């Protein structure tokens, strides 16, 4: 078999991360249009990810967040995004490099992307400082199941929980 000197796999992966970057940049500038909302799963201990020690203890391998109604200060840079969310009433600022993202899903239009993160370097937990932020409220998956009968839109792999914000949406 011939050697791929061009590295089409890397080019395709980077192009798809560019789609994710563009979608988040538009959401940061204009909000989420219509019924769009995003499930983003990432490697918790990947280099450059910043979570509080509390969240890292709760999600030691991977974490899935949902950007829908209650998030703030979404900032998108070339290599990462930053967003404010609240977990259990405690505001947090998450920093997630695009290289740490395992999957992106917009269930409103049944669109998803999966990324291979097998080459993502992990860092020791003590190198992951907390990034505090203002407020909104997120709900652990167990509480979400009590609130809705809807099936989860993203698979729950590796012990990660999907954090739902729907419970706090104004009805």
Coordinates of N, CA, C and O in Angstrom, one line a residue:
X1 N 0.8 -1.2 0.0 CA 0.0 0.0 0.0 C 0.9 1.2 0.0 O 1.9 1.3 0.7
X2 N 0.5 2.2 -0.7 CA 1.3 3.5 -0.9 C 1.2 4.3 0.4 O 0.2 4.3 1.2
X3 N 2.3 5.0 0.7 CA 2.3 5.9 1.9 C 1.6 7.2 1.6 O 1.8 7.8 0.5
X4 N 0.8 7.6 2.5 CA 0.0 8.9 2.3 C 0.9 10.0 2.8 O 0.8 10.4 4.0
X5 N 1.7 10.6 2.0 CA 2.5 11.8 2.3 C 1.7 13.1 2.5 O 2.2 14.0 3.2
X6 N 0.5 13.1 1.9 CA -0.3 14.3 2.0 C -1.0 14.4 3.3 O -1.4 15.4 3.8
X7 N -1.3 13.2 3.9 CA -2.1 13.1 5.2 C -3.5 13.6 5.0 O -3.9 14.6 5.7
X8 N -4.3 13.0 4.1 CA -5.7 13.3 3.9 C -6.5 13.3 5.2 O -7.4 14.1 5.4
X9 N -6.2 12.3 6.1 CA -6.9 12.2 7.3 C -6.8 13.4 8.2 O -7.8 13.9 8.7
X10 N -5.6 14.0 8.2 CA -5.4 15.2 9.0 C -6.0 16.4 8.4 O -6.7 17.2 9.1
X11 N -6.0 16.5 7.1 CA -6.6 17.6 6.4 C -8.1 17.5 6.6 O -8.8 18.6 6.8
X12 N -8.7 16.3 6.5 CA -10.2 16.2 6.6 C -10.6 16.5 8.1 O -11.6 17.2 8.3
X13 N -9.8 16.0 9.1 CA -10.1 16.3 10.5 C -10.1 17.8 10.7 O -10.9 18.4 11.4
X14 N -9.0 18.5 10.2 CA -8.9 19.9 10.5 C -10.0 20.7 9.8 O -10.5 21.7 10.3
X15 N -10.4 20.2 8.6 CA -11.5 20.9 7.9 C -12.8 20.8 8.7 O -13.6 21.7 8.8
X16 N -13.1 19.6 9.3 CA -14.3 19.4 10.1 C -14.3 20.2 11.4 O -15.3 20.7 11.8
X17 N -13.1 20.3 11.9 CA -13.0 21.2 13.1 C -13.2 22.6 12.7 O -13.7 23.4 13.5
X18 N -12.9 23.0 11.5 CA -13.2 24.3 11.0 C -14.7 24.6 10.9 O -15.2 25.7 11.2
X19 N -15.5 23.5 10.6 CA -16.9 23.6 10.6 C -17.4 23.9 12.0 O -18.2 24.8 12.2
X20 N -16.9 23.2 12.9 CA -17.3 23.4 14.3 C -16.9 24.8 14.8 O -17.7 25.5 15.4
X21 N -15.7 25.2 14.5 CA -15.3 26.6 14.8 C -16.2 27.6 14.2 O -16.6 28.6 14.9
X22 N -16.6 27.5 13.0 CA -17.5 28.4 12.3 C -18.8 28.5 13.0 O -19.4 29.6 13.2
X23 N -19.4 27.3 13.3 CA -20.7 27.2 13.9 C -20.7 27.9 15.3 O -21.6 28.7 15.6
X24 N -19.6 27.6 16.1 CA -19.5 28.3 17.4 C -19.3 29.8 17.3 O -19.8 30.5 18.1
X25 N -18.5 30.2 16.3 CA -18.3 31.6 16.1 C -19.6 32.3 15.8 O -19.9 33.4 16.3
X26 N -20.4 31.7 14.9 CA -21.7 32.3 14.6 C -22.6 32.4 15.8 O -23.3 33.4 16.0
X27 N -22.6 31.3 16.6 CA -23.4 31.3 17.8 C -23.0 32.3 18.8 O -23.8 33.0 19.5
X28 N -21.7 32.5 18.9 CA -21.1 33.6 19.8 C -21.6 35.0 19.4 O -21.9 35.8 20.2
X29 N -21.6 35.2 18.1 CA -21.9 36.5 17.5 C -23.4 36.8 17.5 O -23.8 37.9 17.7
X30 N -24.2 35.8 17.1 CA -25.6 36.0 16.9 C -26.6 35.2 17.7 O -27.8 35.2 17.5
X31 N -26.1 34.3 18.6 CA -26.9 33.4 19.3 C -27.3 32.2 18.5 O -26.9 32.1 17.3
X32 N -28.0 31.3 19.1 CA -28.4 30.1 18.3 C -29.7 30.3 17.6 O -30.7 30.7 18.2
X33 N -29.7 30.1 16.3 CA -31.0 30.3 15.5 C -32.0 29.2 15.7 O -31.6 28.0 15.8
X34 N -33.2 29.5 15.6 CA -34.3 28.5 15.7 C -34.2 27.5 16.8 O -33.9 27.9 18.0
X35 N -34.3 26.2 16.5 CA -34.2 25.2 17.5 C -32.8 24.6 17.7 O -32.6 23.6 18.4
X36 N -31.8 25.2 17.0 CA -30.4 24.6 17.1 C -29.9 24.6 18.5 O -30.1 25.5 19.3
X37 N -29.3 23.5 18.9 CA -28.5 23.4 20.1 C -27.4 22.4 19.9 O -27.5 21.5 19.0
X38 N -26.4 22.5 20.7 CA -25.2 21.7 20.5 C -24.9 20.8 21.7 O -24.8 21.3 22.8
X39 N -24.6 19.5 21.4 CA -24.0 18.6 22.4 C -22.5 18.5 22.0 O -22.2 18.2 20.9
X40 N -21.6 18.9 22.9 CA -20.2 18.8 22.7 C -19.6 17.9 23.7 O -19.6 18.2 24.9
X41 N -18.9 16.8 23.3 CA -18.2 15.9 24.2 C -16.7 16.1 24.0 O -16.3 16.2 22.8
X42 N -16.0 16.2 25.1 CA -14.6 16.4 25.0 C -13.8 15.6 26.1 O -14.4 15.2 27.1
X43 N -12.5 15.4 25.9 CA -11.7 14.7 26.8 C -11.4 15.6 27.9 O -10.8 16.7 27.7
X44 N -11.7 15.2 29.2 CA -11.6 16.1 30.3 C -10.2 16.5 30.7 O -9.9 17.6 31.1
X45 N -9.3 15.5 30.5 CA -7.9 15.8 30.9 C -7.0 16.1 29.7 O -5.7 16.1 29.8
X46 N -7.5 16.4 28.6 CA -6.7 16.8 27.4 C -5.9 18.1 27.7 O -6.4 18.9 28.4
X47 N -4.8 18.2 27.1 CA -4.0 19.4 27.2 C -4.7 20.6 26.8 O -5.4 20.6 25.7
X48 N -4.8 21.6 27.7 CA -5.4 22.9 27.3 C -6.9 22.9 27.9 O -7.4 24.0 27.9
X49 N -7.5 21.8 28.2 CA -8.8 21.9 28.8 C -8.7 22.4 30.2 O -7.8 22.0 31.0
X50 N -9.6 23.4 30.6 CA -9.6 23.9 31.9 C -11.0 23.7 32.5 O -12.0 24.2 32.0
X51 N -11.0 22.9 33.6 CA -12.2 22.6 34.3 C -11.8 22.8 35.8 O -10.7 22.6 36.2
X52 N -12.8 23.1 36.6 CA -12.6 23.1 38.1 C -12.2 21.7 38.6 O -12.6 20.7 37.9
X53 N -11.5 21.6 39.7 CA -11.2 20.3 40.2 C -12.5 19.5 40.5 O -12.6 18.3 40.4
X54 N -13.6 20.2 40.9 CA -14.9 19.6 41.2 C -15.4 18.9 40.0 O -15.9 17.8 40.0
X55 N -15.4 19.6 38.8 CA -15.9 19.0 37.6 C -15.0 17.9 37.1 O -15.5 16.9 36.6
X56 N -13.7 18.1 37.2 CA -12.8 17.1 36.8 C -13.0 15.8 37.6 O -12.9 14.7 37.1
X57 N -13.3 15.9 38.9 CA -13.5 14.7 39.7 C -14.8 14.0 39.3 O -14.9 12.8 39.3
X58 N -15.8 14.8 38.9 CA -17.1 14.3 38.5 C -17.0 13.7 37.1 O -17.7 12.7 36.8
X59 N -16.2 14.2 36.2 CA -16.1 13.8 34.8 C -14.6 13.6 34.5 O -14.0 14.3 33.8
X60 N -14.0 12.5 35.1 CA -12.6 12.3 35.0 C -12.0 11.9 33.6 O -10.9 12.1 33.3
X61 N -12.9 11.4 32.7 CA -12.4 11.0 31.4 C -13.0 11.9 30.3 O -12.2 12.3 29.4
X62 N -14.3 12.0 30.3 CA -14.9 12.9 29.2 C -16.1 13.6 29.8 O -16.6 13.1 30.8
X63 N -16.5 14.6 29.1 CA -17.6 15.4 29.6 C -18.4 15.9 28.4 O -17.9 16.2 27.3
X64 N -19.7 15.8 28.5 CA -20.6 16.4 27.4 C -21.4 17.6 28.0 O -22.0 17.5 29.1
X65 N -21.3 18.7 27.3 CA -22.0 19.9 27.6 C -23.0 20.1 26.5 O -22.9 19.7 25.4
X66 N -24.1 20.9 26.9 CA -25.1 21.2 25.9 C -25.2 22.8 25.9 O -25.3 23.4 26.9
X67 N -25.0 23.3 24.7 CA -25.2 24.8 24.6 C -26.5 25.0 24.0 O -26.8 24.6 22.8
X68 N -27.4 25.5 24.8 CA -28.8 25.7 24.3 C -29.3 27.0 24.8 O -29.2 28.0 24.1
X69 N -29.9 27.1 26.0 CA -30.6 28.3 26.5 C -29.7 29.0 27.5 O -29.8 30.3 27.5
X70 N -29.0 28.4 28.3 CA -28.4 29.0 29.4 C -26.9 28.8 29.4 O -26.4 27.9 30.1
X71 N -26.2 29.6 28.6 CA -24.8 29.6 28.6 C -24.4 31.1 28.4 O -25.3 31.9 28.0
X72 N -23.2 31.5 28.7 CA -22.9 32.9 28.5 C -21.4 33.0 28.1 O -20.6 32.1 28.2
X73 N -21.1 34.2 27.6 CA -19.7 34.6 27.2 C -19.0 33.5 26.4 O -17.8 33.1 26.6
X74 N -19.7 33.0 25.4 CA -19.1 32.1 24.4 C -18.0 32.8 23.6 O -18.4 33.8 23.0
X75 N -16.8 32.4 23.7 CA -15.7 33.0 23.0 C -15.0 31.9 22.2 O -14.7 30.9 22.7
X76 N -14.8 32.2 20.9 CA -14.2 31.2 20.0 C -12.9 31.8 19.5 O -12.8 32.9 18.9
X77 N -11.8 31.1 19.7 CA -10.5 31.4 19.3 C -10.1 30.4 18.2 O -10.8 29.4 18.0
X78 N -8.9 30.6 17.6 CA -8.4 29.7 16.6 C -8.3 28.3 17.0 O -8.7 27.3 16.3
X79 N -7.8 28.1 18.3 CA -7.6 26.7 18.7 C -8.5 26.2 19.8 O -8.4 25.0 20.2
X80 N -9.4 27.0 20.3 CA -10.3 26.6 21.4 C -11.5 27.5 21.5 O -11.7 28.5 20.8
X81 N -12.5 27.0 22.4 CA -13.6 27.9 22.7 C -13.7 27.9 24.2 O -13.2 27.0 24.9
X82 N -14.3 29.0 24.7 CA -14.5 29.2 26.1 C -16.0 29.5 26.3 O -16.6 30.2 25.5
X83 N -16.6 29.0 27.4 CA -18.0 29.3 27.7 C -18.3 29.2 29.1 O -17.6 28.5 29.9
X84 N -19.2 30.0 29.6 CA -19.7 30.0 30.9 C -21.0 29.1 31.1 O -21.9 29.3 30.2
X85 N -21.0 28.2 32.0 CA -22.1 27.4 32.3 C -22.2 27.3 33.8 O -21.2 27.6 34.5
X86 N -23.3 26.8 34.3 CA -23.4 26.6 35.8 C -23.8 25.1 36.0 O -24.6 24.5 35.3
X87 N -23.1 24.5 37.0 CA -23.3 23.1 37.4 C -23.7 23.1 38.8 O -22.9 23.5 39.7
X88 N -24.9 22.6 39.1 CA -25.4 22.5 40.5 C -25.5 23.9 41.1 O -25.2 24.0 42.3
X89 N -25.8 24.9 40.3 CA -25.9 26.3 40.8 C -24.6 27.0 41.0 O -24.5 28.1 41.4
X90 N -23.5 26.3 40.6 CA -22.1 26.9 40.7 C -21.6 27.3 39.3 O -21.5 26.5 38.5
X91 N -21.4 28.6 39.1 CA -21.0 29.1 37.8 C -19.5 28.6 37.5 O -18.7 28.6 38.4
X92 N -19.3 28.2 36.3 CA -18.0 27.7 35.9 C -17.6 28.3 34.5 O -18.5 28.6 33.7
X93 N -16.4 28.5 34.2 CA -15.9 28.9 32.9 C -15.1 27.7 32.4 O -14.1 27.3 33.0
X94 N -15.5 27.1 31.3 CA -14.8 26.0 30.7 C -14.0 26.5 29.5 O -14.5 27.3 28.7
X95 N -12.8 25.9 29.4 CA -12.0 26.2 28.2 C -11.7 24.9 27.5 O -11.2 23.9 28.2
X96 N -12.1 24.8 26.3 CA -12.0 23.5 25.6 C -11.3 23.7 24.2 O -11.8 24.3 23.3
X97 N -10.1 23.1 24.1 CA -9.4 23.2 22.8 C -10.2 22.3 21.8 O -10.7 21.3 22.1
X98 N -10.2 22.7 20.5 CA -10.9 21.9 19.5 C -10.2 20.5 19.4 O -10.9 19.6 19.1
X99 N -8.9 20.4 19.7 CA -8.3 19.1 19.6 C -8.8 18.1 20.6 O -8.6 16.9 20.5
X100 N -9.4 18.6 21.7 CA -9.9 17.7 22.8 C -11.4 17.3 22.5 O -11.9 16.4 23.2
X101 N -12.0 17.8 21.5 CA -13.4 17.4 21.2 C -13.5 16.1 20.5 O -12.8 15.8 19.5
X102 N -14.4 15.2 21.1 CA -14.6 13.9 20.6 C -15.8 13.9 19.7 O -15.8 13.2 18.7
X103 N -16.8 14.7 20.0 CA -18.0 14.7 19.1 C -18.8 16.0 19.3 O -18.7 16.7 20.3
X104 N -19.5 16.3 18.2 CA -20.3 17.5 18.1 C -21.6 17.1 17.5 O -21.6 16.4 16.5
X105 N -22.8 17.4 18.1 CA -24.1 17.0 17.6 C -25.0 18.2 17.7 O -25.1 18.8 18.8
X106 N -25.8 18.4 16.7 CA -26.9 19.3 16.7 C -28.1 18.5 16.4 O -28.5 18.3 15.2
X107 N -28.8 18.0 17.4 CA -29.9 17.1 17.2 C -31.1 17.7 16.5 O -32.0 17.0 16.0
X108 N -31.2 19.0 16.5 CA -32.4 19.7 15.9 C -32.4 19.4 14.4 O -33.5 19.5 13.8
X109 N -31.2 19.2 13.8 CA -31.2 18.9 12.4 C -30.5 17.6 12.1 O -30.1 17.3 11.0
X110 N -30.3 16.8 13.1 CA -29.7 15.5 13.0 C -28.3 15.5 12.3 O -28.0 14.8 11.4
X111 N -27.5 16.5 12.8 CA -26.1 16.7 12.2 C -25.1 16.4 13.3 O -25.3 16.9 14.5
X112 N -24.1 15.6 13.0 CA -23.1 15.3 14.0 C -21.7 15.0 13.4 O -21.6 14.7 12.2
X113 N -20.7 15.3 14.2 CA -19.3 15.0 13.8 C -18.6 14.2 14.9 O -18.9 14.5 16.1
X114 N -17.8 13.3 14.5 CA -17.0 12.6 15.5 C -15.5 12.7 15.1 O -15.2 12.7 14.0
X115 N -14.7 12.9 16.2 CA -13.3 13.1 16.0 C -12.5 12.0 16.7 O -12.9 11.6 17.8
X116 N -11.4 11.6 16.1 CA -10.5 10.6 16.8 C -9.6 11.4 17.7 O -8.9 12.3 17.3
X117 N -9.7 11.1 19.0 CA -8.9 11.8 20.0 C -7.8 10.9 20.6 O -7.2 11.2 21.6
X118 N -7.5 9.8 19.9 CA -6.5 8.9 20.4 C -5.1 9.5 20.5 O -4.3 9.1 21.3
X119 N -4.9 10.6 19.8 CA -3.5 11.2 19.8 C -3.5 12.4 20.7 O -2.5 13.1 20.7
X120 N -4.6 12.7 21.5 CA -4.7 13.9 22.3 C -3.8 13.6 23.6 O -4.0 12.6 24.3
X121 N -2.9 14.5 23.9 CA -2.1 14.4 25.1 C -2.9 14.8 26.3 O -3.7 15.8 26.2
X122 N -2.8 14.0 27.4 CA -3.5 14.4 28.6 C -2.5 15.0 29.6 O -1.3 14.7 29.5
X123 N -3.0 15.8 30.5 CA -2.2 16.5 31.5 C -2.6 16.1 32.8 O -3.8 15.6 33.0
X124 N -1.8 16.2 33.8 CA -2.1 15.9 35.2 C -3.2 16.8 35.7 O -3.2 18.0 35.4
X125 N -4.1 16.4 36.6 CA -5.2 17.2 37.1 C -4.7 18.5 37.8 O -5.4 19.5 37.7
X126 N -3.6 18.4 38.5 CA -3.1 19.6 39.2 C -2.8 20.8 38.2 O -2.7 21.9 38.6
X127 N -2.6 20.5 36.9 CA -2.4 21.5 36.0 C -3.6 22.1 35.3 O -3.5 22.9 34.4
X128 N -4.8 21.8 35.9 CA -6.0 22.2 35.3 C -6.7 23.2 36.3 O -7.6 22.8 37.1
X129 N -6.4 24.5 36.3 CA -7.0 25.4 37.2 C -8.4 25.7 36.9 O -8.9 25.6 35.8
X130 N -9.2 26.0 38.0 CA -10.6 26.4 37.8 C -10.7 27.7 37.1 O -9.8 28.6 37.2
X131 N -11.7 27.9 36.3 CA -12.0 29.2 35.6 C -13.4 29.6 36.0 O -14.4 29.2 35.4
X132 N -13.5 30.4 37.1 CA -14.9 30.8 37.5 C -15.6 31.8 36.5 O -14.9 32.4 35.7
X133 N -16.9 31.8 36.6 CA -17.7 32.6 35.7 C -19.0 33.0 36.3 O -19.3 32.6 37.4
X134 N -19.8 33.9 35.7 CA -21.1 34.3 36.1 C -22.1 33.2 36.2 O -21.7 32.0 36.2
X135 N -23.5 33.4 36.1 CA -24.4 32.3 36.4 C -25.4 31.9 35.4 O -25.7 32.7 34.5
X136 N -25.8 30.7 35.4 CA -26.9 30.0 34.7 C -26.9 28.6 35.3 O -26.2 28.4 36.3
X137 N -27.8 27.7 34.9 CA -27.9 26.5 35.7 C -27.9 25.3 34.7 O -28.7 25.3 33.7
X138 N -27.2 24.3 35.0 CA -27.1 23.0 34.3 C -27.7 21.9 35.2 O -27.6 22.0 36.4
X139 N -28.1 20.9 34.6 CA -28.7 19.8 35.3 C -28.0 18.5 35.0 O -27.8 18.1 33.8
X140 N -27.6 17.7 36.0 CA -27.0 16.4 35.7 C -28.0 15.5 35.1 O -29.2 15.7 35.2
X141 N -27.5 14.5 34.3 CA -28.4 13.6 33.6 C -29.4 12.9 34.4 O -30.5 12.7 33.9
X142 N -29.1 12.6 35.6 CA -30.1 11.9 36.5 C -31.3 12.8 36.7 O -32.4 12.3 36.7
X143 N -31.1 14.0 37.0 CA -32.2 15.0 37.2 C -32.9 15.2 35.9 O -34.2 15.4 35.9
X144 N -32.2 15.2 34.8 CA -32.9 15.4 33.5 C -33.8 14.3 33.2 O -34.9 14.5 32.7
X145 N -33.5 13.0 33.5 CA -34.4 11.9 33.3 C -35.7 12.0 34.0 O -36.7 11.6 33.6
X146 N -35.6 12.6 35.2 CA -36.8 12.8 36.0 C -37.7 13.9 35.4 O -38.9 14.0 35.6
X147 N -37.1 14.8 34.6 CA -37.8 16.0 34.0 C -38.4 15.7 32.7 O -39.4 16.3 32.2
X148 N -37.9 14.7 31.9 CA -38.3 14.5 30.5 C -38.3 13.0 30.2 O -37.6 12.3 30.8
X149 N -39.2 12.6 29.3 CA -39.2 11.3 28.8 C -38.4 11.1 27.5 O -38.4 10.0 27.0
X150 N -37.9 12.2 27.0 CA -37.2 12.2 25.7 C -35.9 11.3 25.9 O -35.2 11.3 26.9
X151 N -35.6 10.5 24.8 CA -34.4 9.7 24.8 C -33.2 10.7 24.6 O -33.3 11.7 24.0
X152 N -32.1 10.3 25.2 CA -30.9 11.1 25.1 C -30.5 11.2 23.6 O -30.6 10.3 22.9
X153 N -30.0 12.4 23.2 CA -29.7 12.6 21.8 C -28.2 12.2 21.5 O -27.9 12.1 20.4
X154 N -27.5 12.0 22.5 CA -26.1 11.6 22.3 C -25.8 10.4 23.2 O -26.3 10.4 24.3
X155 N -25.0 9.5 22.7 CA -24.6 8.4 23.5 C -23.8 8.7 24.7 O -23.0 9.7 24.7
X156 N -24.1 8.0 25.8 CA -23.3 8.3 27.1 C -22.2 7.2 27.2 O -22.4 6.1 27.5
X157 N -21.0 7.6 26.8 CA -19.9 6.7 26.7 C -18.9 7.0 27.8 O -18.7 8.1 28.2
X158 N -18.2 6.0 28.2 CA -17.1 6.2 29.2 C -17.5 6.8 30.5 O -16.7 7.4 31.2
X159 N -18.8 6.6 30.9 CA -19.2 7.1 32.2 C -19.5 8.6 32.2 O -19.8 9.1 33.3
X160 N -19.4 9.3 31.1 CA -19.7 10.7 31.1 C -21.2 10.9 31.1 O -22.0 10.1 30.6
X161 N -21.7 12.0 31.7 CA -23.1 12.3 31.8 C -23.4 13.5 30.9 O -22.6 14.4 30.8
X162 N -24.5 13.5 30.3 CA -25.0 14.6 29.5 C -25.6 15.6 30.5 O -26.5 15.2 31.3
X163 N -25.2 16.8 30.4 CA -25.8 17.8 31.3 C -26.8 18.6 30.5 O -26.5 19.2 29.5
X164 N -28.1 18.5 31.0 CA -29.2 19.1 30.3 C -29.6 20.5 30.9 O -29.6 20.6 32.1
X165 N -29.9 21.4 30.1 CA -30.3 22.8 30.6 C -31.8 23.0 30.4 O -32.3 24.0 30.9
X166 N -32.5 22.1 29.8 CA -33.9 22.3 29.5 C -34.8 22.5 30.7 O -35.8 23.2 30.6
X167 N -34.4 21.9 31.8 CA -35.2 22.0 33.0 C -35.5 23.5 33.4 O -36.5 23.8 34.0
X168 N -34.5 24.4 33.1 CA -34.6 25.7 33.6 C -35.1 26.7 32.5 O -35.1 27.9 32.6
X169 N -35.5 26.1 31.3 CA -36.0 26.9 30.3 C -37.4 27.5 30.7 O -38.2 26.8 31.3
X170 N -37.6 28.7 30.3 CA -38.9 29.3 30.6 C -40.0 28.7 29.7 O -39.8 28.6 28.5
X171 N -41.1 28.3 30.3 CA -42.1 27.6 29.5 C -43.3 28.5 29.2 O -43.6 29.5 29.9

